[in-house]
Tab-separated table of C-alpha atoms and ligand atoms in Angstrom:
chain	number	residue	atom	x	y	z
A	1	MET	CA	-0.103	0.167	-0.192
A	2	PHE	CA	3.029	2.504	0.852
A	3	LYS	CA	4.729	1.864	-2.338
A	4	PRO	CA	2.496	2.324	-4.659
A	5	LEU	CA	1.268	5.719	-2.885
A	6	ARG	CA	4.888	7.058	-3.182
A	7	ARG	CA	5.735	6.341	-6.778
A	8	VAL	CA	2.430	8.575	-7.253
A	9	GLY	CA	3.774	10.992	-4.748
A	10	THR	CA	6.974	11.319	-7.119
A	11	LEU	CA	5.234	11.046	-10.269
A	12	THR	CA	3.140	13.731	-9.411
A	13	LEU	CA	5.974	16.196	-7.738
A	14	CYS	CA	7.921	15.306	-11.342
A	15	ALA	CA	5.026	16.298	-13.686
A	16	ALA	CA	4.925	19.384	-11.471
A	17	LEU	CA	8.212	20.253	-11.006
A	18	LEU	CA	8.485	19.664	-15.378
A	19	GLY	CA	5.311	21.690	-15.805
A	20	ALA	CA	6.818	24.271	-13.288
A	21	SER	CA	10.038	24.882	-15.405
A	22	ALA	CA	7.543	24.940	-18.694
A	23	LEU	CA	5.518	27.075	-17.248
A	24	ALA	CA	8.516	29.159	-16.080
A	25	SER	CA	10.214	29.732	-20.108
A	26	ALA	CA	7.302	30.460	-21.698
A	27	ALA	CA	6.082	33.459	-18.992
A	28	ASP	CA	9.386	34.460	-17.988
A	29	ILE	CA	8.753	37.362	-20.956
A	30	LYS	CA	6.904	39.650	-19.400
A	31	SER	CA	4.002	40.656	-21.101
A	32	GLY	CA	3.080	44.050	-23.535
A	33	LEU	CA	6.844	44.646	-24.052
A	34	LYS	CA	7.342	47.289	-26.811
A	35	VAL	CA	9.972	46.077	-29.514
A	36	ALA	CA	10.809	48.420	-32.257
A	37	PHE	CA	12.828	46.619	-35.407
A	38	VAL	CA	14.932	49.390	-37.167
A	39	PRO	CA	15.741	47.527	-40.015
A	40	LYS	CA	19.419	49.180	-42.505
A	41	GLN	CA	16.028	50.549	-44.823
A	42	ILE	CA	12.673	49.992	-44.791
A	43	ASN	CA	11.769	49.130	-48.712
A	44	ASN	CA	14.494	46.826	-48.937
A	45	PRO	CA	12.496	42.835	-49.490
A	46	TYR	CA	15.817	40.868	-47.525
A	47	GLU	CA	14.440	43.638	-45.150
A	48	VAL	CA	10.944	43.645	-44.880
A	49	ILE	CA	11.398	39.572	-44.270
A	50	ALA	CA	13.345	39.617	-41.463
A	51	ASP	CA	11.005	42.565	-39.973
A	52	ASN	CA	7.802	40.133	-40.710
A	53	GLY	CA	9.426	37.493	-38.567
A	54	GLY	CA	10.412	39.555	-35.752
A	55	MET	CA	6.678	41.281	-35.926
A	56	ALA	CA	5.344	37.039	-35.761
A	57	ALA	CA	7.311	36.375	-32.668
A	58	ILE	CA	6.318	39.429	-30.623
A	59	LYS	CA	2.941	38.553	-31.450
A	60	ASP	CA	4.140	34.641	-30.364
A	61	PHE	CA	5.033	36.496	-26.726
A	62	GLY	CA	1.780	39.161	-26.399
A	63	GLY	CA	4.572	42.108	-27.232
A	64	VAL	CA	3.733	45.350	-28.948
A	65	GLY	CA	5.987	45.508	-32.154
A	66	LYS	CA	6.695	48.115	-34.750
A	67	VAL	CA	9.187	48.478	-37.539
A	68	VAL	CA	10.932	51.636	-38.105
A	69	GLY	CA	13.697	52.836	-40.541
A	70	PRO	CA	14.730	55.199	-43.284
A	71	SER	CA	14.373	54.852	-47.266
A	72	ASP	CA	18.298	54.483	-47.580
A	73	ALA	CA	20.876	52.165	-45.578
A	74	GLY	CA	22.803	55.270	-44.006
A	75	ALA	CA	23.975	55.494	-40.160
A	76	SER	CA	23.040	59.051	-39.676
A	77	SER	CA	19.045	58.577	-41.364
A	78	GLN	CA	19.244	55.924	-38.749
A	79	VAL	CA	19.567	58.133	-35.790
A	80	GLN	CA	16.389	60.058	-35.639
A	81	TYR	CA	15.219	56.794	-35.263
A	82	ILE	CA	16.748	55.753	-32.172
A	83	ASN	CA	16.694	59.115	-30.079
A	84	THR	CA	12.761	58.992	-31.032
A	85	LEU	CA	12.486	55.474	-29.751
A	86	THR	CA	14.524	56.509	-27.070
A	87	THR	CA	12.420	58.976	-26.123
A	88	GLN	CA	9.335	56.569	-26.379
A	89	ARG	CA	10.851	54.271	-23.937
A	90	GLN	CA	9.945	51.613	-26.256
A	91	ASP	CA	11.295	48.377	-24.342
A	92	ALA	CA	13.548	47.157	-26.914
A	93	ILE	CA	15.422	48.385	-29.710
A	94	VAL	CA	16.380	45.525	-32.307
A	95	ILE	CA	18.764	47.315	-35.112
A	96	ALA	CA	20.468	46.078	-38.712
A	97	ALA	CA	22.847	48.624	-38.000
A	98	ASN	CA	24.065	50.455	-41.410
A	99	ASP	CA	27.822	51.841	-38.992
A	100	ALA	CA	29.598	49.763	-36.345
A	101	ASN	CA	30.394	53.161	-34.856
A	102	ALA	CA	28.353	56.245	-35.846
A	103	LEU	CA	24.864	54.602	-33.630
A	104	VAL	CA	27.158	53.328	-31.237
A	105	PRO	CA	26.399	56.881	-28.842
A	106	TYR	CA	23.130	56.912	-29.424
A	107	LEU	CA	22.451	53.659	-28.394
A	108	LYS	CA	24.677	53.571	-25.710
A	109	LYS	CA	21.962	56.687	-24.104
A	110	ALA	CA	19.177	54.179	-25.182
A	111	MET	CA	20.514	51.901	-22.723
A	112	ALA	CA	21.423	54.016	-20.105
A	113	GLN	CA	17.883	54.789	-20.007
A	114	GLY	CA	17.167	51.215	-19.835
A	115	ILE	CA	16.057	49.958	-22.897
A	116	LYS	CA	17.312	47.285	-23.820
A	117	VAL	CA	19.529	47.051	-27.734
A	118	VAL	CA	19.949	44.324	-29.730
A	119	THR	CA	21.420	44.040	-33.445
A	120	PHE	CA	20.660	41.572	-35.793
A	121	ASP	CA	22.304	41.171	-39.161
A	122	SER	CA	24.709	43.948	-38.993
A	123	ASP	CA	26.159	44.285	-35.646
A	124	THR	CA	27.741	47.844	-34.340
A	125	ALA	CA	30.793	47.808	-31.710
A	126	PRO	CA	30.154	45.386	-29.249
A	127	ASP	CA	29.404	48.480	-26.512
A	128	GLY	CA	26.925	49.686	-28.865
A	129	ARG	CA	25.005	46.517	-28.125
A	130	GLN	CA	23.706	44.025	-25.467
A	131	LEU	CA	23.621	41.433	-27.722
A	132	PHE	CA	24.037	40.727	-31.721
A	133	VAL	CA	21.809	38.113	-33.174
A	134	ASN	CA	23.817	37.107	-36.247
A	135	GLN	CA	22.295	35.369	-39.009
A	136	ALA	CA	25.832	33.044	-39.240
A	137	ASP	CA	29.697	32.705	-38.161
A	138	ALA	CA	31.046	35.758	-40.367
A	139	GLU	CA	33.767	33.912	-41.173
A	140	SER	CA	32.327	30.925	-42.593
A	141	ILE	CA	30.584	33.080	-44.832
A	142	GLY	CA	33.064	35.071	-45.983
A	143	ARG	CA	35.292	31.777	-47.181
A	144	GLY	CA	32.326	30.263	-48.457
A	145	GLN	CA	31.822	32.825	-50.918
A	146	ILE	CA	34.780	32.296	-52.446
A	147	GLN	CA	34.569	28.804	-52.342
A	148	LEU	CA	31.292	28.985	-54.322
A	149	VAL	CA	32.697	31.828	-56.524
A	150	SER	CA	35.891	29.302	-57.230
A	151	LYS	CA	33.803	26.499	-58.215
A	152	LEU	CA	31.565	28.408	-61.022
A	153	ILE	CA	34.391	29.742	-62.525
A	154	GLY	CA	37.198	26.690	-62.334
A	155	GLY	CA	39.359	28.599	-59.855
A	156	GLU	CA	40.431	30.958	-62.355
A	157	GLY	CA	40.474	34.865	-63.200
A	158	GLU	CA	39.486	38.286	-63.058
A	159	PHE	CA	36.657	38.588	-60.413
A	160	ALA	CA	34.860	41.395	-58.689
A	161	ILE	CA	32.855	42.300	-55.054
A	162	LEU	CA	29.793	44.176	-55.472
A	163	SER	CA	28.744	45.718	-51.946
A	164	ALA	CA	25.745	47.521	-50.130
A	165	THR	CA	27.389	50.493	-48.577
A	166	PRO	CA	31.426	51.209	-47.633
A	167	ASN	CA	30.631	51.109	-43.776
A	168	ALA	CA	27.958	48.236	-43.767
A	169	THR	CA	29.352	45.820	-41.090
A	170	ASN	CA	28.451	42.995	-42.229
A	171	GLN	CA	29.477	43.157	-45.803
A	172	ASN	CA	32.518	44.191	-44.155
A	173	THR	CA	33.346	41.204	-42.039
A	174	TRP	CA	32.433	39.023	-44.403
A	175	ILE	CA	35.004	40.409	-46.882
A	176	LYS	CA	37.595	40.413	-44.826
A	177	TRP	CA	37.103	37.063	-44.665
A	178	MET	CA	36.867	36.456	-48.771
A	179	GLN	CA	40.100	38.162	-48.306
A	180	GLU	CA	41.595	35.529	-45.952
A	181	GLU	CA	40.374	32.898	-47.874
A	182	LEU	CA	41.962	33.830	-51.112
A	183	LYS	CA	45.222	33.437	-49.541
A	184	LYS	CA	45.132	30.388	-50.166
A	185	PRO	CA	47.284	28.895	-52.813
A	186	GLU	CA	44.161	26.798	-53.971
A	187	TYR	CA	43.162	30.621	-55.294
A	188	SER	CA	46.385	31.249	-56.801
A	189	LYS	CA	44.829	31.875	-60.397
A	190	MET	CA	41.877	33.894	-58.751
A	191	LYS	CA	42.487	37.714	-58.520
A	192	LEU	CA	40.202	40.443	-57.415
A	193	VAL	CA	40.211	43.372	-59.178
A	194	LYS	CA	37.942	45.930	-57.815
A	195	ILE	CA	34.863	46.211	-54.282
A	196	ALA	CA	32.621	48.375	-55.494
A	197	TYR	CA	29.601	49.870	-53.537
A	198	GLY	CA	26.314	49.717	-54.878
A	199	ASN	CA	24.842	50.712	-51.304
A	200	ASP	CA	21.903	48.510	-51.230
A	201	ASP	CA	20.265	50.671	-53.482
A	202	ASP	CA	18.858	48.795	-56.882
A	203	GLN	CA	19.388	51.693	-59.291
A	204	LYS	CA	23.577	52.404	-58.012
A	205	SER	CA	23.717	48.604	-57.861
A	206	PHE	CA	22.642	48.102	-61.749
A	207	VAL	CA	24.723	51.024	-62.652
A	208	GLU	CA	28.134	49.786	-60.614
A	209	THR	CA	27.865	46.191	-62.585
A	210	GLN	CA	27.623	48.038	-65.748
A	211	GLY	CA	30.617	49.632	-64.928
A	212	LEU	CA	33.058	46.497	-63.701
A	213	LEU	CA	31.563	44.774	-66.606
A	214	GLN	CA	33.662	47.864	-68.590
A	215	ALA	CA	36.359	48.210	-66.940
A	216	TYR	CA	36.902	44.932	-66.264
A	217	PRO	CA	36.991	42.921	-69.952
A	218	ASN	CA	38.214	39.680	-68.884
A	219	LEU	CA	36.031	39.655	-66.001
A	220	LYS	CA	34.822	36.245	-65.016
A	221	ALA	CA	32.571	36.722	-61.494
A	222	ILE	CA	30.647	39.293	-59.936
A	223	VAL	CA	29.554	38.295	-55.877
A	224	ALA	CA	27.612	40.161	-54.523
A	225	PRO	CA	27.285	39.484	-50.419
A	226	THR	CA	23.893	41.165	-50.524
A	227	SER	CA	20.855	40.837	-51.186
A	228	VAL	CA	20.050	44.570	-53.525
A	229	GLY	CA	23.441	44.176	-54.880
A	230	ILE	CA	23.304	40.526	-56.552
A	231	ALA	CA	19.662	40.881	-57.980
A	232	ALA	CA	20.532	43.821	-59.912
A	233	ALA	CA	23.509	42.882	-60.891
A	234	ALA	CA	21.780	39.446	-62.331
A	235	ARG	CA	19.253	41.593	-63.796
A	236	TYR	CA	21.741	43.749	-65.612
A	237	ILE	CA	23.703	40.640	-67.224
A	238	SER	CA	20.714	38.521	-67.842
A	239	THR	CA	19.855	40.681	-70.964
A	240	SER	CA	23.264	42.248	-72.204
A	241	SER	CA	26.098	39.971	-73.999
A	242	SER	CA	27.743	38.932	-70.842
A	243	LYS	CA	25.163	36.124	-69.631
A	244	GLY	CA	26.838	32.953	-69.786
A	245	LYS	CA	30.244	34.534	-69.327
A	246	VAL	CA	30.007	36.570	-66.472
A	247	ALA	CA	28.855	34.671	-63.140
A	248	VAL	CA	26.628	36.039	-60.752
A	249	THR	CA	26.902	34.898	-56.778
A	250	GLY	CA	26.568	36.265	-53.759
A	251	LEU	CA	24.008	36.136	-51.233
A	252	GLY	CA	20.255	36.938	-52.651
A	253	THR	CA	16.619	35.542	-51.440
A	254	PRO	CA	15.664	32.836	-53.358
A	255	ASN	CA	12.290	34.986	-54.560
A	256	GLN	CA	14.098	37.831	-56.188
A	257	MET	CA	16.911	35.534	-57.447
A	258	ARG	CA	14.772	32.128	-58.967
A	259	ALA	CA	13.959	34.439	-62.286
A	260	PHE	CA	17.823	34.301	-62.750
A	261	VAL	CA	18.342	30.765	-61.808
A	262	LYS	CA	15.376	29.511	-64.368
A	263	ASN	CA	17.113	31.444	-66.603
A	264	GLY	CA	20.413	30.689	-66.563
A	265	THR	CA	21.928	33.752	-65.272
A	266	VAL	CA	22.230	32.644	-61.714
A	267	LYS	CA	24.036	29.034	-61.353
A	268	ALA	CA	24.667	29.465	-56.998
A	269	PHE	CA	23.737	31.919	-54.328
A	270	GLN	CA	23.404	31.449	-50.576
A	271	LEU	CA	21.727	33.209	-47.575
A	272	TRP	CA	19.943	32.123	-44.235
A	273	ASP	CA	16.162	32.016	-43.631
A	274	PRO	CA	15.643	36.169	-42.891
A	275	GLY	CA	12.383	35.845	-41.498
A	276	GLN	CA	13.695	32.934	-38.804
A	277	LEU	CA	16.470	36.029	-38.026
A	278	GLY	CA	13.955	38.484	-36.725
A	279	TYR	CA	11.947	36.023	-34.914
A	280	LEU	CA	14.756	35.243	-33.378
A	281	ALA	CA	16.540	38.623	-32.858
A	282	ALA	CA	12.834	39.599	-31.133
A	283	TYR	CA	12.639	36.597	-28.586
A	284	ALA	CA	16.358	38.071	-27.449
A	285	ALA	CA	15.167	41.710	-27.181
A	286	ALA	CA	11.959	40.036	-24.830
A	287	ASN	CA	14.365	38.234	-22.792
A	288	LEU	CA	16.922	40.432	-22.475
A	289	ALA	CA	14.104	43.330	-21.402
A	290	SER	CA	12.299	40.425	-19.099
A	291	GLY	CA	15.111	39.576	-17.458
A	292	THR	CA	15.947	36.082	-17.934
A	293	ILE	CA	19.110	37.012	-19.459
A	294	THR	CA	21.585	39.982	-19.092
A	295	GLY	CA	23.803	39.072	-22.163
A	296	LYS	CA	26.619	36.906	-20.372
A	297	GLU	CA	28.033	34.257	-22.760
A	298	GLY	CA	26.602	30.966	-22.059
A	299	GLU	CA	23.378	32.162	-20.936
A	300	SER	CA	20.697	30.479	-22.881
A	301	PHE	CA	17.008	31.158	-23.471
A	302	GLU	CA	13.620	29.908	-25.244
A	303	ALA	CA	13.485	31.568	-28.552
A	304	GLY	CA	9.873	30.116	-29.654
A	305	LYS	CA	9.435	27.578	-32.899
A	306	LEU	CA	13.486	27.888	-32.613
A	307	GLY	CA	14.127	26.461	-29.592
A	308	LYS	CA	16.805	26.862	-26.720
A	309	ARG	CA	19.290	29.232	-27.671
A	310	THR	CA	22.490	30.152	-26.017
A	311	ILE	CA	25.069	33.379	-25.876
A	312	GLY	CA	28.182	32.884	-27.551
A	313	PRO	CA	31.487	35.071	-27.368
A	314	LYS	CA	31.643	38.517	-27.640
A	315	GLY	CA	27.264	38.538	-27.002
A	316	GLU	CA	26.557	36.787	-30.408
A	317	VAL	CA	23.845	34.548	-30.562
A	318	ILE	CA	23.874	32.837	-33.756
A	319	LEU	CA	21.556	31.615	-35.937
A	320	GLY	CA	22.890	28.905	-38.304
A	321	PRO	CA	24.860	27.909	-41.110
A	322	PRO	CA	23.580	29.720	-44.215
A	323	THR	CA	21.633	27.269	-47.662
A	324	THR	CA	23.279	27.355	-51.264
A	325	PHE	CA	20.214	27.714	-53.824
A	326	ASP	CA	20.955	26.516	-56.878
A	327	SER	CA	18.033	24.905	-60.066
A	328	SER	CA	17.747	21.496	-58.036
A	329	ASN	CA	16.689	23.191	-54.817
A	330	ILE	CA	15.652	26.547	-55.273
A	331	ASP	CA	11.726	26.031	-55.494
A	332	ASN	CA	11.585	24.183	-52.302
A	333	PHE	CA	12.385	28.191	-50.684
A	334	ASN	CA	9.145	30.378	-50.498
A	335	PHE	CA	10.971	33.714	-49.423
B	401	LIG	C1	20.728	42.704	-47.714
B	401	LIG	C2	21.800	43.568	-46.643
B	401	LIG	C3	22.073	42.945	-45.220
B	401	LIG	C4	22.392	41.657	-45.862
B	401	LIG	C5	21.417	40.874	-46.672
B	401	LIG	C6	22.469	39.494	-47.223
B	401	LIG	O1	19.661	42.742	-47.844
B	401	LIG	O2	22.590	44.256	-46.925
B	401	LIG	O3	22.160	43.414	-44.558
B	401	LIG	O4	22.659	40.566	-44.826
B	401	LIG	O5	21.809	41.840	-48.062
């Protein structure tokens, strides 16, 4: 008689504990948190997907979300939005920074007032934020871009990079790793002839592509580690005599690149899911604002459908490795 009862008691206790801990992670996020997203620019399809992912997460945890930001990817354009959000006393600001240093004093002011700051997509210097939600390890993205272009051009020939803005922290970090990868002996026959900047502006990126083709008649590839740049370069090349001669690759969204893969302008390119990036960033911000994490390495938090995530070195939370898209898999993706 006594034994079974004790077992029941133990089971009940376990169930209660499990229930309590499951409840604790869900209930840890305060309700009604005001979380504002500031993308690099509001009209960039990549940023829109990322922001929508963030808003979906905020809805999940019962917060109040909004997206505000400039139409150009300039740092000074983001400052006014940071200042307004600070005055409004948002609980958290989630920002894709257009410059590593220029925004830091304004974000510091926000943090001094108790607002939590999370960078995502493009970081600031570490003292400008509590956490950086990074799409993937920057070194692997950069090295991966060179490995991909090398495959596309048979490891030989001139190529150019068409980047975003000259101050974009994410692109500059990736380009640094691309240059590092290029030092390996297997790339001795490849030559980076120019880094051009399309400023994440479709028209400027289009014109820069034209300029690269004119200036470098032997160009074998353009690598654009920006979704705006790669789409503009592909659009230009798809109707030019360079189609089939100059490879276009880099980072882009499957929906923007699908037509160019189908018409043979683009063989392969890479990306992560920007919606998941925004989603993870929103959860990171909400956990900071709820006090469940402080931003220290080793702390973990629950990120809704993405599960448990742990803060790595330098306050970085990583989403996961990128996907390579080509004609064999592009139709499996819809973003
Ligand atoms: C553009 C932006 C963004 C970058 C993607 C790949 O949309 O520059 O910051 O992560 O490309």
